[in-house]
C-alpha positions as a printed NumPy array, in Angstrom:
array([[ 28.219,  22.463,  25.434],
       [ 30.624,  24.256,  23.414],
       [ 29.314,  27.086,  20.896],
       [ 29.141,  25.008,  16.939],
       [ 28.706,  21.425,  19.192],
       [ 26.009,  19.543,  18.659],
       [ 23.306,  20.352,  21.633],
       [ 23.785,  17.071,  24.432],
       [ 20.211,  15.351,  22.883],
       [ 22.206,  14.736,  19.652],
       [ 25.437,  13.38 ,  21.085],
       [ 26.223,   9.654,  20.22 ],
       [ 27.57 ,   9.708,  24.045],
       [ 24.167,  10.903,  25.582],
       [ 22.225,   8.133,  23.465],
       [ 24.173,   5.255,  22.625],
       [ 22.808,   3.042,  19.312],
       [ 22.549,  -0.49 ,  20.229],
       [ 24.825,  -2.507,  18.758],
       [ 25.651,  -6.281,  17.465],
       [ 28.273,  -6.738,  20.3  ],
       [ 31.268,  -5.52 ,  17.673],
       [ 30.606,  -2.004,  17.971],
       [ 29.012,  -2.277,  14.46 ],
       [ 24.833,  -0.649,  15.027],
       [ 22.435,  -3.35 ,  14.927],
       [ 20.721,  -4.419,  12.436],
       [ 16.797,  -5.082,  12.535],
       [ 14.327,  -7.026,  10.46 ],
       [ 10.636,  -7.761,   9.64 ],
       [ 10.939, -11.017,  10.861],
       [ 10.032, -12.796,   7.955],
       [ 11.2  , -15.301,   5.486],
       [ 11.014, -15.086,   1.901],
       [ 11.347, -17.941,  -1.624],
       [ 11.614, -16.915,  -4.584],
       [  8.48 , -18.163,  -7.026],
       [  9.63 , -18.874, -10.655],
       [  7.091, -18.845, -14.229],
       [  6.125, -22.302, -14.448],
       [  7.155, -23.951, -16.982],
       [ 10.142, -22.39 , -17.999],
       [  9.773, -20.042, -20.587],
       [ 13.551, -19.202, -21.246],
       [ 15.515, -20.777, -23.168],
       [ 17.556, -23.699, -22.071],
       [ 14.992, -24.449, -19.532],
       [ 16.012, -21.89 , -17.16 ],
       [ 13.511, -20.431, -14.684],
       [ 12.752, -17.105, -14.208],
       [ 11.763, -15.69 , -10.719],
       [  8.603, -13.888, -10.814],
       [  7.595, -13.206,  -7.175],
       [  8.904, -13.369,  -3.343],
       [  6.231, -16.176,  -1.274],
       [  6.041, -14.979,   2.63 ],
       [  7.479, -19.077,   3.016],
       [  7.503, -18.107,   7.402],
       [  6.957, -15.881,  10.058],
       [  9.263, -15.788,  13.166],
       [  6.638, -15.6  ,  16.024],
       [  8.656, -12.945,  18.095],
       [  8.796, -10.63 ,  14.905],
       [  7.197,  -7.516,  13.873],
       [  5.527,  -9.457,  10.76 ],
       [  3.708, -12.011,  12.672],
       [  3.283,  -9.561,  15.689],
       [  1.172,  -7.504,  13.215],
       [ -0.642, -10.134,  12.15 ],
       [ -2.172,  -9.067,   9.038],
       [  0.603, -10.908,   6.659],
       [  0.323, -14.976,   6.531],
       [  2.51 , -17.424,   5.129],
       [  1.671, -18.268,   1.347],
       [  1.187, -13.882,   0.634],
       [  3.642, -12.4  ,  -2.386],
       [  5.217,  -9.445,  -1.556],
       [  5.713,  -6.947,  -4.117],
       [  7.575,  -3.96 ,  -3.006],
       [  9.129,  -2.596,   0.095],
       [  9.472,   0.97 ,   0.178],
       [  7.589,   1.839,  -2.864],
       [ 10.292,  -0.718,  -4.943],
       [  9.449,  -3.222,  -6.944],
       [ 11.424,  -6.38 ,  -5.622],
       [  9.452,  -9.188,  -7.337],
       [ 12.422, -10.131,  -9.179],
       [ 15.068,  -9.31 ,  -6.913],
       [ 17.225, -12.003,  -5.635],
       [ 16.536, -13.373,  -1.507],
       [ 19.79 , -11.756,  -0.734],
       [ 19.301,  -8.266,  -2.189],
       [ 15.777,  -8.26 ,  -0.497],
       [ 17.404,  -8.366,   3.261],
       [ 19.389,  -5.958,   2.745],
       [ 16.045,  -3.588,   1.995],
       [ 14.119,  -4.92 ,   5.028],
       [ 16.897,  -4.742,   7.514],
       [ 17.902,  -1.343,   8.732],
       [ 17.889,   0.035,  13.011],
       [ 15.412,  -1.136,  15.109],
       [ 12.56 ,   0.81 ,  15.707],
       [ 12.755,   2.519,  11.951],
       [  9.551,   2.007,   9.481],
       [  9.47 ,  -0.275,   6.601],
       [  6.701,  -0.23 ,   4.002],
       [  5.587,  -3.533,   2.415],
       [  3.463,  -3.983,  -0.506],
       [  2.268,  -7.799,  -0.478],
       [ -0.567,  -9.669,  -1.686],
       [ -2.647, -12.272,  -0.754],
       [ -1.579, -15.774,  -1.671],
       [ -3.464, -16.346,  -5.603],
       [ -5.602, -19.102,  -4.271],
       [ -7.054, -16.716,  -1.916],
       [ -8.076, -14.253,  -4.299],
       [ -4.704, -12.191,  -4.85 ],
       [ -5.988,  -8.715,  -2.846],
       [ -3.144,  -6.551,  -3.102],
       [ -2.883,  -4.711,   0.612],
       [  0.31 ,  -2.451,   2.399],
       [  1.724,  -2.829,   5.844],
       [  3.953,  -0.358,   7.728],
       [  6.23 ,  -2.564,  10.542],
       [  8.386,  -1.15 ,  12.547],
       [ 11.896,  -3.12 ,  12.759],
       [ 13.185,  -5.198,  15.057],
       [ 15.067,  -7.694,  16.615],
       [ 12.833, -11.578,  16.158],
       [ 14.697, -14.302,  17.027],
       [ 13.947, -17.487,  15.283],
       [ 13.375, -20.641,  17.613]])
């Protein structure tokens, strides 16, 4: 390789990233749906809800999440990657779980309340689940 080039190992050429069929890199998950859980009853005014917590509502069975097999359907998740995301919309929480396959996600969750609430952490690596 030429003198200031990158060594071959580090070449996009020498170790293409997969990618979504557009060029574009893929993008990997958990494998994992999320609802949002809202205070019950309303405590703002005019009725509206407020969300209070993410519910694990389904795992994909191909995924990392239910691959693991530690998280179940009913558990809250709390944070992923040290971040609090309890009252982050669905939409904003995807875009913190998906990133390139094979890359490490942190997730803090806890048990569903009616089975005690036990706060516990999972490390999953991402990747590609597809939902039947």
């Amino acid at each position: 390789f030429a003198a200031g080039a990158p060594p071959p190992s580090a070449s996009s050429e020498t170790q293409p990233k997969p990618t979504d069929g557009g060029g574009k890199a893929a993008q990997a998950g958990v494998g994992m749906g999320v609802r949002p859980v809202y205070e019950s009853p309303p405590k703002a005014a005019g009725g509206a809800q407020k969300q209070v917590g993410l519910e694990v509502s389904r795992l994909v069975e191909s995924g990392p999440a239910a691959s693991d097999g530690r998280i179940r359907v009913g558990d809250r998740l709390e944070t992923v990657d040290g971040k609090d995301v309890r009252e982050i919309p669905v939409r904003q929480l995807a875009v913190l779980l998906a990133g390139s396959p094979g890359t490490t996600v942190r997730l803090g969750l806890s048990r569903a309340p009616k089975e005690g609430g036990t706060p516990y952490h999972v490390e999953l690596q991402r990747g590609i689940a597809v939902a039947r």
